[in-house]
Amino acid sequence: MDGSKINGQQVTEAELLAADYRKYQGEDVDIYYNKNICAHIGNCVRGNPAVFEVGRRPWILADNASADDVVKVINTCPSGALKYIRKDEQ
Ligand code: SF4
């Protein structure tokens, strides 16, 4: 799943926040997470435990990996609970 899109459209921050996603800000990429959609499959924590760590507050630290790595892991999220907006390619 392409974590930068919803229904094939490039997603905006306003849309994500309106849809109840919470923002985890990073330098090059912002991560958005919606706990109501999360299926607790764990691809994120297995994919990069430095960025996604369930026992930590905040549990997402966007700057603990390169933006490319963040995007790769988010695209493995099967539910759409994780989205991203890159800030380094605009
Ligand atoms: S990969 Fe997506 S669905 Fe799975 S635990 Fe992480 S956020 Fe939830």
Short mmCIF file of C-alpha atoms and ligand atoms in Angstrom, two decimals:
data_model
loop_
_atom_site.label_atom_id
_atom_site.label_comp_id
_atom_site.label_asym_id
_atom_site.label_seq_id
_atom_site.Cartn_x
_atom_site.Cartn_y
_atom_site.Cartn_z
CA MET A 1 0.00 0.00 0.00
CA ASP A 2 1.33 3.44 -0.91
CA GLY A 3 1.42 5.30 2.39
CA SER A 4 1.45 8.70 0.70
CA LYS A 5 -2.02 8.17 -0.80
CA ILE A 6 -5.61 7.50 0.13
CA ASN A 7 -7.83 6.04 -2.59
CA GLY A 8 -5.08 6.66 -5.13
CA GLN A 9 -4.85 10.38 -4.36
CA GLN A 10 -1.87 12.13 -2.81
CA VAL A 11 -2.91 12.76 0.74
CA THR A 12 -2.68 16.12 2.50
CA GLU A 13 -2.02 16.84 6.15
CA ALA A 14 -5.46 18.44 6.53
CA GLU A 15 -7.14 15.27 5.25
CA LEU A 16 -5.14 13.05 7.58
CA LEU A 17 -5.79 15.17 10.67
CA ALA A 18 -9.50 15.37 9.80
CA ALA A 19 -9.54 11.57 9.52
CA ASP A 20 -8.18 11.24 13.05
CA TYR A 21 -4.55 10.55 12.19
CA ARG A 22 -2.01 11.78 14.69
CA LYS A 23 1.12 13.51 13.43
CA TYR A 24 4.66 12.48 14.36
CA GLN A 25 6.88 15.17 12.94
CA GLY A 26 10.28 14.51 11.38
CA GLU A 27 12.90 16.53 9.59
CA ASP A 28 12.45 15.03 6.11
CA VAL A 29 9.22 13.09 6.51
CA ASP A 30 6.18 13.40 8.75
CA ILE A 31 4.51 10.18 9.88
CA TYR A 32 0.76 9.94 10.57
CA TYR A 33 -0.89 7.17 12.52
CA ASN A 34 -4.51 6.27 13.09
CA LYS A 35 -4.97 3.87 15.97
CA ASN A 36 -8.57 3.17 14.97
CA ILE A 37 -7.40 1.65 11.68
CA CYS A 38 -4.33 -0.21 12.97
CA ALA A 39 -4.71 -3.99 12.68
CA HIS A 40 -1.78 -4.66 15.05
CA ILE A 41 -0.01 -6.78 12.48
CA GLY A 42 3.35 -5.42 13.60
CA ASN A 43 5.03 -4.85 10.23
CA CYS A 44 6.06 -1.40 11.41
CA VAL A 45 7.80 -2.47 14.63
CA ARG A 46 9.43 -5.43 12.89
CA GLY A 47 10.37 -3.28 9.92
CA ASN A 48 12.18 -0.61 11.91
CA PRO A 49 12.17 -0.82 15.72
CA ALA A 50 14.19 2.40 15.98
CA VAL A 51 11.31 4.35 14.44
CA PHE A 52 8.36 2.29 15.70
CA GLU A 53 8.61 1.16 19.33
CA VAL A 54 5.32 0.37 21.04
CA GLY A 55 6.63 0.74 24.59
CA ARG A 56 8.06 4.22 24.03
CA ARG A 57 6.44 7.67 24.25
CA PRO A 58 6.17 8.88 21.59
CA TRP A 59 6.06 5.46 20.01
CA ILE A 60 7.01 6.88 16.59
CA LEU A 61 10.26 8.81 16.07
CA ALA A 62 10.39 9.81 12.42
CA ASP A 63 14.03 10.93 12.51
CA ASN A 64 15.41 7.60 13.72
CA ALA A 65 15.83 6.42 10.11
CA SER A 66 16.29 7.96 6.68
CA ALA A 67 13.16 9.18 4.94
CA ASP A 68 13.60 6.39 2.35
CA ASP A 69 13.62 3.76 5.08
CA VAL A 70 10.59 5.30 6.81
CA VAL A 71 8.67 5.23 3.52
CA LYS A 72 9.66 1.60 2.84
CA VAL A 73 8.34 0.45 6.21
CA ILE A 74 5.15 2.51 6.05
CA ASN A 75 4.37 1.02 2.63
CA THR A 76 4.31 -2.44 4.28
CA CYS A 77 1.48 -1.40 6.62
CA PRO A 78 -1.46 -3.48 5.41
CA SER A 79 -4.25 -1.48 7.04
CA GLY A 80 -3.50 2.10 6.00
CA ALA A 81 -3.05 3.12 9.64
CA LEU A 82 0.34 4.60 8.78
CA LYS A 83 0.74 7.39 6.24
CA TYR A 84 3.57 9.73 5.43
CA ILE A 85 4.19 13.09 3.81
CA ARG A 86 7.72 13.66 2.55
CA LYS A 87 9.17 17.12 2.93
CA ASP A 88 12.53 16.52 1.24
CA GLU A 89 11.28 15.99 -2.32
CA GLN A 90 8.93 18.92 -2.87
S1 SF4 B 1 2.04 -2.08 10.27
FE1 SF4 B 1 0.20 -0.80 10.30
S2 SF4 B 1 -1.45 -2.19 10.92
FE2 SF4 B 1 0.48 -3.13 11.48
S3 SF4 B 1 0.86 -2.55 13.59
FE3 SF4 B 1 1.92 -1.08 12.28
S4 SF4 B 1 0.46 0.57 12.01
FE4 SF4 B 1 -0.70 -1.17 12.77
#
